[in-house]
Amino acid sequence: MGRPRPYFFSFLAAGLVFCTAITNLPDEAAMDGLKKELQGVEWSNQEPNYCTWFGVTCNPWDLSVEALELPRRGLKGNVSLVSELKSIKRLDLSGNLFHGPIPLHGNLSLAALEFLDLSANKFGGFIPSSLGNLRLLQSLNLSNNLLIGEIPAELKNLESLQEFQISGNNLNGSIPEWIGGLSGLKVFSAYENHLFGEIPQNLGKNSQLELLNLHSNQLEGVIPESIFSSGKLEVLVLTLNKLTGSIPEPVGNCKSLSNLRIGNNNLAGSVPTSIGNISSLTYFEANNNHLSGELPVEFAGCSNLTLLNLASNELSGFVPIELGDLENLQEFIVADNSLTGEVPRSLLKCRNLSKLDLSSNRFNGSLPENICSTSRLQFLLLGQNSIGGEIPQVIGDCARLLELQLGGNYLTGQIPPDIGRIKNLQIALNLSFNRLHGSLPQELGKLDKLVSLDVSNNQLSGTIPSEFKGMLSIIEVNFSNNELTGPVPAFFPFQKSPPSSFLGNKDLCGDPLSISCTSYYDAEYQNNHHKTSYKIVLAVIGSGLAVFITVSIVVVLFMIRERQAMKSKSFEVSAEEIPVASPLVITGKVFIHSLKQAVDFDSVVKETMKDSNKLNNGTFSTSYKAIMPSGLVLSVKKLKSVDRTVVHHQNKMIRELERLGNLSHPYLLRPIGYVIYEDVALLLHPYILNGTLAQLLHGSSKEEYLPDWPRRLSISIGLAEGLGFLHHVAIIHLDISSSNVFLDAHYNALLGEIEISKLLDPMKGTASISAVAGSFGYIPPEYAYTMQVTAPGNVYSFGVVLLEILTTRLPVDEVFGEGLDLVKWVHDAPGRGETPVQIMDARLSTFSFAWRKQMLAVLKVAMLCTDTAPTKRPKMKKVVEMLLEV
Ligand SMILES: *[C@@H]1O[C@H](CO)[C@@H](O)[C@H](O)[C@H]1NC(C)=O
Ligand SMILES: *[C@@H]1O[C@H](CO)[C@@H](O)[C@H](O)[C@H]1NC(C)=O
Ligand SMILES: *[C@@H]1O[C@H](CO)[C@@H](O)[C@H](O)[C@H]1NC(C)=O
Ligand SMILES: *[C@@H]1O[C@H](CO)[C@@H](O)[C@H](O)[C@H]1NC(C)=O
Ligand SMILES: *[C@@H]1O[C@H](CO)[C@@H](O)[C@H](O)[C@H]1NC(C)=O
Ligand SMILES: *[C@@H]1O[C@H](CO)[C@@H](O)[C@H](O)[C@H]1NC(C)=O
Ligand SMILES: *[C@@H]1O[C@H](CO)[C@@H](O)[C@H](O)[C@H]1NC(C)=O
Ligand SMILES: *[C@@H]1O[C@H](CO)[C@@H](O)[C@H](O)[C@H]1NC(C)=O
Ligand SMILES: *[C@@H]1O[C@H](CO)[C@@H](O)[C@H](O)[C@H]1NC(C)=O
């Protein structure tokens, strides 16, 4: 592999041709044909001849094609003409989009081929038997295609073959005997197929096999000794088959074997002691077999051993002290065997140990005092053993611990408050089924990353400390079968747990147990609810300003904005004060034919005169509900402080509006018509039943209804699709915010205010530039410099909406602290030592693992969208893809 490509020669070749002008180019017809057939190849007509085309290497003397290397270029089309390239030695078309049968005839014309890589395409059908004619072939890679059928017998003629890869197909049949006869074979990889039968007993006998990977097939019989006979084996992977027999003793011959993975088979017998001869062994994985006997002390000789996994076997006896010498050991997994004796103190000396899994054995004695001497320990899994004594206080020193499983032992004494010091603990703390007594230490409430807490089936007494409400990440709790008393603290994850999590105690009360408590409980519940409700204060906008990098520009912006707001206010006031009967409608139109009869322009105008009809106040407009005499309900948007130009550019505006009215996309709120009177423009929209996303998320008065996660996710996706579509038709939105996302009767997201971009386009002189910044908190940082709203700017604003959806927080709020808005607050979370889970709405993220997983994935998207650098933000099309993947 890795033969240097003769660039120099191809250069020379090009020169030769240029000088000798009209020479006969041997592969001209084939290459010209290929150029026509290959879709996606960038071969230029400008080049003097094919020898200088990208990916082509020619023989310098006769200018025949020697190598064609076009990996990962998104190519498709008919490549059968490569069979005409008589002198080709290397052909690499891997990682493209070719489909259909493998196109090579493999007859004499390809006789020079030494390297053939067609992997990672969509080639289907059988492996052509004619490939057996490629007598000089050394490397054949057909992996990751859709090939079916058996390995054809004709391939036995490939006597030079050194590397043979057919993994990741749908091949069946058995591995043919002749593969054992290939004397040069170094690499054979056929994993993830449907191969059955036995591994040939001569495999590797005559060759220097270095890599054999046959995992995930249905192979039976024994592991042949022959594969170890040359002693050159470096990687052996036979996981997930049906192999029987024992691990052959000659495995010890392979001094350079680093990976030995034979888990999930039916292997029996003991682990051969010769294993200790494999000084280079790094991964040894033989879990889920029937291996018996003792854990050989010889493992101590494998000084590079990093992972030892013998879980779910039938091992017995003690863990040898000598294994403590394995300085590189990171994972020691022997769960589900019959091992006994004390928890091996010596192993805790392995400085790199990160996972110690002794669960479901017969370990006895007490927990070692040096339990945390290996500072890297992340998983301490000792559940289902016979360990007694107390939990030592030093457990608090296991600073990196992610999971602590001590359930199902004979532990006594109290739960040490020191466990609260293990701030990283997140996957689980399981102390269930022991003999622990005393009270629950309030310090456990500091475990704010913890997801699962199980203290059930002990003799714990006292109350559940209200400090446990500090477990912000908790999803699963179990306090059952203890002697606990008092109210279950008012904490969402507790109340939403099944009652069984609290049953079997002495005197627990409150939800989710349907046992009512004292008034104390109610008071506390109320209190908790108040804390979570907050309101926008006008001053917030002021603090939000500090967000921007160029404060001065923003201050100016802010002042202009204030002035405009004042202007529009005075306009509205004056309109109300003067009791005009009904102003004269200049013009109006309804684009949708079926609605023409139902809309009355005079009524539209009248309805917008009534303050009680006001729906909301956007950046550019005020919306009103308007009930037509026909009964039709409209939402009418009165453009604010309208530049007279809007009215003066009527024809243009009408054209734009009609165009928008005709845009058909399910997630866009399209105008259905307009009315113009005096110098006021009214835009007509269908009345949207469920208000805006902002109202839904930050709800007015009643906190009762909170949109659940699936609803929020579907709103996010709808919104992304709507915006993606706008970008697709080259429309930039000028004011993306949750107030401009409307929700129909089925809570589908409808992106509104799309017409603003067309009506108030500063480039067309229809609005002052300061008007088009968007809403506070949503304005991309670059706007301070560019004063222009761009597609990446839209992506930023969209990202802010996503963050709002994930956190149920306002984009600008003083709770974030001075100079921080939602985006900064989220991006700075790691700096404050907060996890993603802590910034997301806990009412959703603690609901289930599935919701949390999806929320984390969406958070990632939101982070990308709100990157400070516009160029780093994904395109909306990509955003849609990412959200759909969630
Ligand atoms: C591919 O091209 C070859 C030669 O140009 C032609 O004979 C063959 O029919 C083509 N195959 C298909 C499937 O189009
Ligand atoms: C090469 O194989 C193809 C298809 O099998 C056949 O049509 C062609 O005649 C063969 N060419 C030679 C030179 O054998
Ligand atoms: C296919 O196998 C050959 C030989 O082992 C190897 O050189 C090549 O990198 C493989 N191709 C891919 C895409 O992995
Ligand atoms: C192998 O696969 C081929 C093609 O899918 C099928 O026709 C054949 O019956 C299979 N053979 C066996 C033994 O399963
Ligand atoms: C392999 O290990 C066995 C048992 O530990 C030992 O007797 C033998 O000498 C070793 N063989 C080699 C070649 O080192
Ligand atoms: C152990 O691993 C190191 C680093 O990978 C390597 O250099 C060394 O040769 C290995 N030791 C043995 C005995 O194989
Ligand atoms: C442990 O891990 C560290 C880093 O992961 C590595 O540098 C070191 O060689 C390993 N072995 C020992 C004995 O520390
Ligand atoms: C632990 O088990 C071993 C083997 O069964 C036994 O010899 C030993 O006495 C036990 N130790 C304790 C403390 O029970
Ligand atoms: C805690 O450990 C016990 C004993 O191993 C087990 O039965 C229980 O399912 C575990 N609890 C959780 C929540 O996984």
JSON list of N, CA, C and O in Angstrom, two decimals, residues 471-504:
[
{"chain": "A", "resi": 471, "resn": "MET", "atom": "N", "xyz": [-30.79, 18.36, 43.15]},
{"chain": "A", "resi": 471, "resn": "MET", "atom": "CA", "xyz": [-30.43, 17.35, 42.14]},
{"chain": "A", "resi": 471, "resn": "MET", "atom": "C", "xyz": [-31.11, 17.71, 40.83]},
{"chain": "A", "resi": 471, "resn": "MET", "atom": "O", "xyz": [-32.09, 17.07, 40.41]},
{"chain": "A", "resi": 472, "resn": "LEU", "atom": "N", "xyz": [-30.55, 18.69, 40.19]},
{"chain": "A", "resi": 472, "resn": "LEU", "atom": "CA", "xyz": [-31.24, 19.29, 39.04]},
{"chain": "A", "resi": 472, "resn": "LEU", "atom": "C", "xyz": [-31.38, 18.35, 37.85]},
{"chain": "A", "resi": 472, "resn": "LEU", "atom": "O", "xyz": [-32.20, 18.57, 36.98]},
{"chain": "A", "resi": 473, "resn": "SER", "atom": "N", "xyz": [-30.56, 17.30, 37.82]},
{"chain": "A", "resi": 473, "resn": "SER", "atom": "CA", "xyz": [-30.57, 16.44, 36.63]},
{"chain": "A", "resi": 473, "resn": "SER", "atom": "C", "xyz": [-31.33, 15.14, 36.84]},
{"chain": "A", "resi": 473, "resn": "SER", "atom": "O", "xyz": [-31.40, 14.32, 35.95]},
{"chain": "A", "resi": 474, "resn": "ILE", "atom": "N", "xyz": [-31.87, 14.98, 38.02]},
{"chain": "A", "resi": 474, "resn": "ILE", "atom": "CA", "xyz": [-32.40, 13.66, 38.38]},
{"chain": "A", "resi": 474, "resn": "ILE", "atom": "C", "xyz": [-33.61, 13.29, 37.52]},
{"chain": "A", "resi": 474, "resn": "ILE", "atom": "O", "xyz": [-34.43, 14.14, 37.18]},
{"chain": "A", "resi": 475, "resn": "ILE", "atom": "N", "xyz": [-33.66, 12.03, 37.11]},
{"chain": "A", "resi": 475, "resn": "ILE", "atom": "CA", "xyz": [-34.79, 11.53, 36.33]},
{"chain": "A", "resi": 475, "resn": "ILE", "atom": "C", "xyz": [-35.47, 10.38, 37.06]},
{"chain": "A", "resi": 475, "resn": "ILE", "atom": "O", "xyz": [-36.68, 10.25, 37.05]},
{"chain": "A", "resi": 476, "resn": "GLU", "atom": "N", "xyz": [-34.62, 9.55, 37.70]},
{"chain": "A", "resi": 476, "resn": "GLU", "atom": "CA", "xyz": [-35.13, 8.31, 38.27]},
{"chain": "A", "resi": 476, "resn": "GLU", "atom": "C", "xyz": [-34.76, 8.27, 39.75]},
{"chain": "A", "resi": 476, "resn": "GLU", "atom": "O", "xyz": [-33.59, 8.46, 40.09]},
{"chain": "A", "resi": 477, "resn": "VAL", "atom": "N", "xyz": [-35.74, 8.10, 40.62]},
{"chain": "A", "resi": 477, "resn": "VAL", "atom": "CA", "xyz": [-35.43, 7.98, 42.05]},
{"chain": "A", "resi": 477, "resn": "VAL", "atom": "C", "xyz": [-36.14, 6.77, 42.62]},
{"chain": "A", "resi": 477, "resn": "VAL", "atom": "O", "xyz": [-37.18, 6.34, 42.12]},
{"chain": "A", "resi": 478, "resn": "ASN", "atom": "N", "xyz": [-35.57, 6.21, 43.66]},
{"chain": "A", "resi": 478, "resn": "ASN", "atom": "CA", "xyz": [-36.25, 5.13, 44.37]},
{"chain": "A", "resi": 478, "resn": "ASN", "atom": "C", "xyz": [-35.91, 5.21, 45.85]},
{"chain": "A", "resi": 478, "resn": "ASN", "atom": "O", "xyz": [-34.77, 5.02, 46.25]},
{"chain": "A", "resi": 479, "resn": "PHE", "atom": "N", "xyz": [-36.92, 5.56, 46.66]},
{"chain": "A", "resi": 479, "resn": "PHE", "atom": "CA", "xyz": [-36.76, 5.67, 48.11]},
{"chain": "A", "resi": 479, "resn": "PHE", "atom": "C", "xyz": [-37.53, 4.55, 48.81]},
{"chain": "A", "resi": 479, "resn": "PHE", "atom": "O", "xyz": [-37.65, 4.54, 50.03]},
{"chain": "A", "resi": 480, "resn": "SER", "atom": "N", "xyz": [-38.08, 3.64, 48.02]},
{"chain": "A", "resi": 480, "resn": "SER", "atom": "CA", "xyz": [-39.06, 2.70, 48.58]},
{"chain": "A", "resi": 480, "resn": "SER", "atom": "C", "xyz": [-38.44, 1.74, 49.60]},
{"chain": "A", "resi": 480, "resn": "SER", "atom": "O", "xyz": [-37.23, 1.53, 49.64]},
{"chain": "A", "resi": 481, "resn": "ASN", "atom": "N", "xyz": [-39.32, 1.19, 50.41]},
{"chain": "A", "resi": 481, "resn": "ASN", "atom": "CA", "xyz": [-38.94, 0.18, 51.41]},
{"chain": "A", "resi": 481, "resn": "ASN", "atom": "C", "xyz": [-37.83, 0.62, 52.35]},
{"chain": "A", "resi": 481, "resn": "ASN", "atom": "O", "xyz": [-36.77, 0.00, 52.44]},
{"chain": "A", "resi": 482, "resn": "ASN", "atom": "N", "xyz": [-38.07, 1.74, 53.01]},
{"chain": "A", "resi": 482, "resn": "ASN", "atom": "CA", "xyz": [-37.21, 2.22, 54.07]},
{"chain": "A", "resi": 482, "resn": "ASN", "atom": "C", "xyz": [-38.10, 2.59, 55.23]},
{"chain": "A", "resi": 482, "resn": "ASN", "atom": "O", "xyz": [-39.25, 2.12, 55.31]},
{"chain": "A", "resi": 483, "resn": "GLU", "atom": "N", "xyz": [-37.60, 3.46, 56.12]},
{"chain": "A", "resi": 483, "resn": "GLU", "atom": "CA", "xyz": [-38.44, 3.90, 57.24]},
{"chain": "A", "resi": 483, "resn": "GLU", "atom": "C", "xyz": [-38.59, 5.41, 57.22]},
{"chain": "A", "resi": 483, "resn": "GLU", "atom": "O", "xyz": [-38.55, 6.07, 58.24]},
{"chain": "A", "resi": 484, "resn": "LEU", "atom": "N", "xyz": [-38.69, 5.96, 56.01]},
{"chain": "A", "resi": 484, "resn": "LEU", "atom": "CA", "xyz": [-38.71, 7.41, 55.86]},
{"chain": "A", "resi": 484, "resn": "LEU", "atom": "C", "xyz": [-40.06, 7.99, 56.28]},
{"chain": "A", "resi": 484, "resn": "LEU", "atom": "O", "xyz": [-41.10, 7.31, 56.20]},
{"chain": "A", "resi": 485, "resn": "THR", "atom": "N", "xyz": [-40.02, 9.26, 56.71]},
{"chain": "A", "resi": 485, "resn": "THR", "atom": "CA", "xyz": [-41.25, 9.94, 57.16]},
{"chain": "A", "resi": 485, "resn": "THR", "atom": "C", "xyz": [-41.35, 11.33, 56.53]},
{"chain": "A", "resi": 485, "resn": "THR", "atom": "O", "xyz": [-40.39, 11.80, 55.90]},
{"chain": "A", "resi": 486, "resn": "GLY", "atom": "N", "xyz": [-42.48, 11.99, 56.71]},
{"chain": "A", "resi": 486, "resn": "GLY", "atom": "CA", "xyz": [-42.66, 13.38, 56.30]},
{"chain": "A", "resi": 486, "resn": "GLY", "atom": "C", "xyz": [-43.03, 13.52, 54.84]},
{"chain": "A", "resi": 486, "resn": "GLY", "atom": "O", "xyz": [-43.22, 12.53, 54.13]},
{"chain": "A", "resi": 487, "resn": "PRO", "atom": "N", "xyz": [-43.15, 14.78, 54.40]},
{"chain": "A", "resi": 487, "resn": "PRO", "atom": "CA", "xyz": [-43.61, 15.03, 53.04]},
{"chain": "A", "resi": 487, "resn": "PRO", "atom": "C", "xyz": [-42.53, 14.75, 51.99]},
{"chain": "A", "resi": 487, "resn": "PRO", "atom": "O", "xyz": [-41.35, 14.98, 52.25]},
{"chain": "A", "resi": 488, "resn": "VAL", "atom": "N", "xyz": [-42.96, 14.27, 50.86]},
{"chain": "A", "resi": 488, "resn": "VAL", "atom": "CA", "xyz": [-42.05, 14.17, 49.71]},
{"chain": "A", "resi": 488, "resn": "VAL", "atom": "C", "xyz": [-41.81, 15.61, 49.25]},
{"chain": "A", "resi": 488, "resn": "VAL", "atom": "O", "xyz": [-42.78, 16.33, 48.98]},
{"chain": "A", "resi": 489, "resn": "PRO", "atom": "N", "xyz": [-40.56, 16.08, 49.17]},
{"chain": "A", "resi": 489, "resn": "PRO", "atom": "CA", "xyz": [-40.34, 17.48, 48.78]},
{"chain": "A", "resi": 489, "resn": "PRO", "atom": "C", "xyz": [-41.00, 17.81, 47.44]},
{"chain": "A", "resi": 489, "resn": "PRO", "atom": "O", "xyz": [-41.06, 16.97, 46.55]},
{"chain": "A", "resi": 490, "resn": "ALA", "atom": "N", "xyz": [-41.49, 19.05, 47.35]},
{"chain": "A", "resi": 490, "resn": "ALA", "atom": "CA", "xyz": [-42.12, 19.50, 46.11]},
{"chain": "A", "resi": 490, "resn": "ALA", "atom": "C", "xyz": [-41.04, 19.75, 45.09]},
{"chain": "A", "resi": 490, "resn": "ALA", "atom": "O", "xyz": [-40.34, 20.76, 45.11]},
{"chain": "A", "resi": 491, "resn": "PHE", "atom": "N", "xyz": [-40.86, 18.80, 44.20]},
{"chain": "A", "resi": 491, "resn": "PHE", "atom": "CA", "xyz": [-39.76, 18.84, 43.24]},
{"chain": "A", "resi": 491, "resn": "PHE", "atom": "C", "xyz": [-40.24, 18.02, 42.04]},
{"chain": "A", "resi": 491, "resn": "PHE", "atom": "O", "xyz": [-40.57, 16.84, 42.19]},
{"chain": "A", "resi": 492, "resn": "PHE", "atom": "N", "xyz": [-40.33, 18.67, 40.91]},
{"chain": "A", "resi": 492, "resn": "PHE", "atom": "CA", "xyz": [-40.97, 18.05, 39.75]},
{"chain": "A", "resi": 492, "resn": "PHE", "atom": "C", "xyz": [-40.56, 16.59, 39.51]},
{"chain": "A", "resi": 492, "resn": "PHE", "atom": "O", "xyz": [-41.42, 15.73, 39.34]},
{"chain": "A", "resi": 493, "resn": "PRO", "atom": "N", "xyz": [-39.26, 16.28, 39.49]},
{"chain": "A", "resi": 493, "resn": "PRO", "atom": "CA", "xyz": [-38.88, 14.89, 39.22]},
{"chain": "A", "resi": 493, "resn": "PRO", "atom": "C", "xyz": [-39.43, 13.91, 40.26]},
{"chain": "A", "resi": 493, "resn": "PRO", "atom": "O", "xyz": [-39.65, 12.74, 39.94]},
{"chain": "A", "resi": 494, "resn": "PHE", "atom": "N", "xyz": [-39.66, 14.39, 41.49]},
{"chain": "A", "resi": 494, "resn": "PHE", "atom": "CA", "xyz": [-40.23, 13.50, 42.51]},
{"chain": "A", "resi": 494, "resn": "PHE", "atom": "C", "xyz": [-41.71, 13.27, 42.23]},
{"chain": "A", "resi": 494, "resn": "PHE", "atom": "O", "xyz": [-42.20, 12.15, 42.22]},
{"chain": "A", "resi": 495, "resn": "GLN", "atom": "N", "xyz": [-42.43, 14.37, 41.99]},
{"chain": "A", "resi": 495, "resn": "GLN", "atom": "CA", "xyz": [-43.87, 14.25, 41.81]},
{"chain": "A", "resi": 495, "resn": "GLN", "atom": "C", "xyz": [-44.22, 13.45, 40.56]},
{"chain": "A", "resi": 495, "resn": "GLN", "atom": "O", "xyz": [-45.25, 12.82, 40.49]},
{"chain": "A", "resi": 496, "resn": "LYS", "atom": "N", "xyz": [-43.35, 13.49, 39.56]},
{"chain": "A", "resi": 496, "resn": "LYS", "atom": "CA", "xyz": [-43.70, 12.76, 38.35]},
{"chain": "A", "resi": 496, "resn": "LYS", "atom": "C", "xyz": [-43.23, 11.30, 38.40]},
{"chain": "A", "resi": 496, "resn": "LYS", "atom": "O", "xyz": [-43.48, 10.52, 37.48]},
{"chain": "A", "resi": 497, "resn": "SER", "atom": "N", "xyz": [-42.54, 10.92, 39.47]},
{"chain": "A", "resi": 497, "resn": "SER", "atom": "CA", "xyz": [-42.13, 9.52, 39.63]},
{"chain": "A", "resi": 497, "resn": "SER", "atom": "C", "xyz": [-43.35, 8.67, 39.96]},
{"chain": "A", "resi": 497, "resn": "SER", "atom": "O", "xyz": [-44.32, 9.16, 40.50]},
{"chain": "A", "resi": 498, "resn": "PRO", "atom": "N", "xyz": [-43.26, 7.38, 39.66]},
{"chain": "A", "resi": 498, "resn": "PRO", "atom": "CA", "xyz": [-44.38, 6.51, 40.05]},
{"chain": "A", "resi": 498, "resn": "PRO", "atom": "C", "xyz": [-44.43, 6.39, 41.57]},
{"chain": "A", "resi": 498, "resn": "PRO", "atom": "O", "xyz": [-43.39, 6.47, 42.22]},
{"chain": "A", "resi": 499, "resn": "PRO", "atom": "N", "xyz": [-45.61, 6.22, 42.13]},
{"chain": "A", "resi": 499, "resn": "PRO", "atom": "CA", "xyz": [-45.74, 6.09, 43.58]},
{"chain": "A", "resi": 499, "resn": "PRO", "atom": "C", "xyz": [-44.85, 4.99, 44.14]},
{"chain": "A", "resi": 499, "resn": "PRO", "atom": "O", "xyz": [-44.35, 5.10, 45.26]},
{"chain": "A", "resi": 500, "resn": "SER", "atom": "N", "xyz": [-44.62, 3.95, 43.33]},
{"chain": "A", "resi": 500, "resn": "SER", "atom": "CA", "xyz": [-43.81, 2.84, 43.82]},
{"chain": "A", "resi": 500, "resn": "SER", "atom": "C", "xyz": [-42.41, 3.27, 44.24]},
{"chain": "A", "resi": 500, "resn": "SER", "atom": "O", "xyz": [-41.74, 2.58, 45.01]},
{"chain": "A", "resi": 501, "resn": "SER", "atom": "N", "xyz": [-41.95, 4.43, 43.77]},
{"chain": "A", "resi": 501, "resn": "SER", "atom": "CA", "xyz": [-40.64, 4.92, 44.16]},
{"chain": "A", "resi": 501, "resn": "SER", "atom": "C", "xyz": [-40.61, 5.38, 45.61]},
{"chain": "A", "resi": 501, "resn": "SER", "atom": "O", "xyz": [-39.55, 5.66, 46.15]},
{"chain": "A", "resi": 502, "resn": "PHE", "atom": "N", "xyz": [-41.80, 5.53, 46.21]},
{"chain": "A", "resi": 502, "resn": "PHE", "atom": "CA", "xyz": [-41.86, 6.05, 47.58]},
{"chain": "A", "resi": 502, "resn": "PHE", "atom": "C", "xyz": [-42.59, 5.09, 48.52]},
{"chain": "A", "resi": 502, "resn": "PHE", "atom": "O", "xyz": [-42.67, 5.33, 49.71]},
{"chain": "A", "resi": 503, "resn": "LEU", "atom": "N", "xyz": [-43.14, 4.03, 47.95]},
{"chain": "A", "resi": 503, "resn": "LEU", "atom": "CA", "xyz": [-43.94, 3.10, 48.76]},
{"chain": "A", "resi": 503, "resn": "LEU", "atom": "C", "xyz": [-43.08, 2.34, 49.77]},
{"chain": "A", "resi": 503, "resn": "LEU", "atom": "O", "xyz": [-41.86, 2.32, 49.68]},
{"chain": "A", "resi": 504, "resn": "GLY", "atom": "N", "xyz": [-43.76, 1.73, 50.71]},
{"chain": "A", "resi": 504, "resn": "GLY", "atom": "CA", "xyz": [-43.08, 0.87, 51.67]},
{"chain": "A", "resi": 504, "resn": "GLY", "atom": "C", "xyz": [-42.29, 1.62, 52.71]},
{"chain": "A", "resi": 504, "resn": "GLY", "atom": "O", "xyz": [-41.30, 1.10, 53.23]}
]
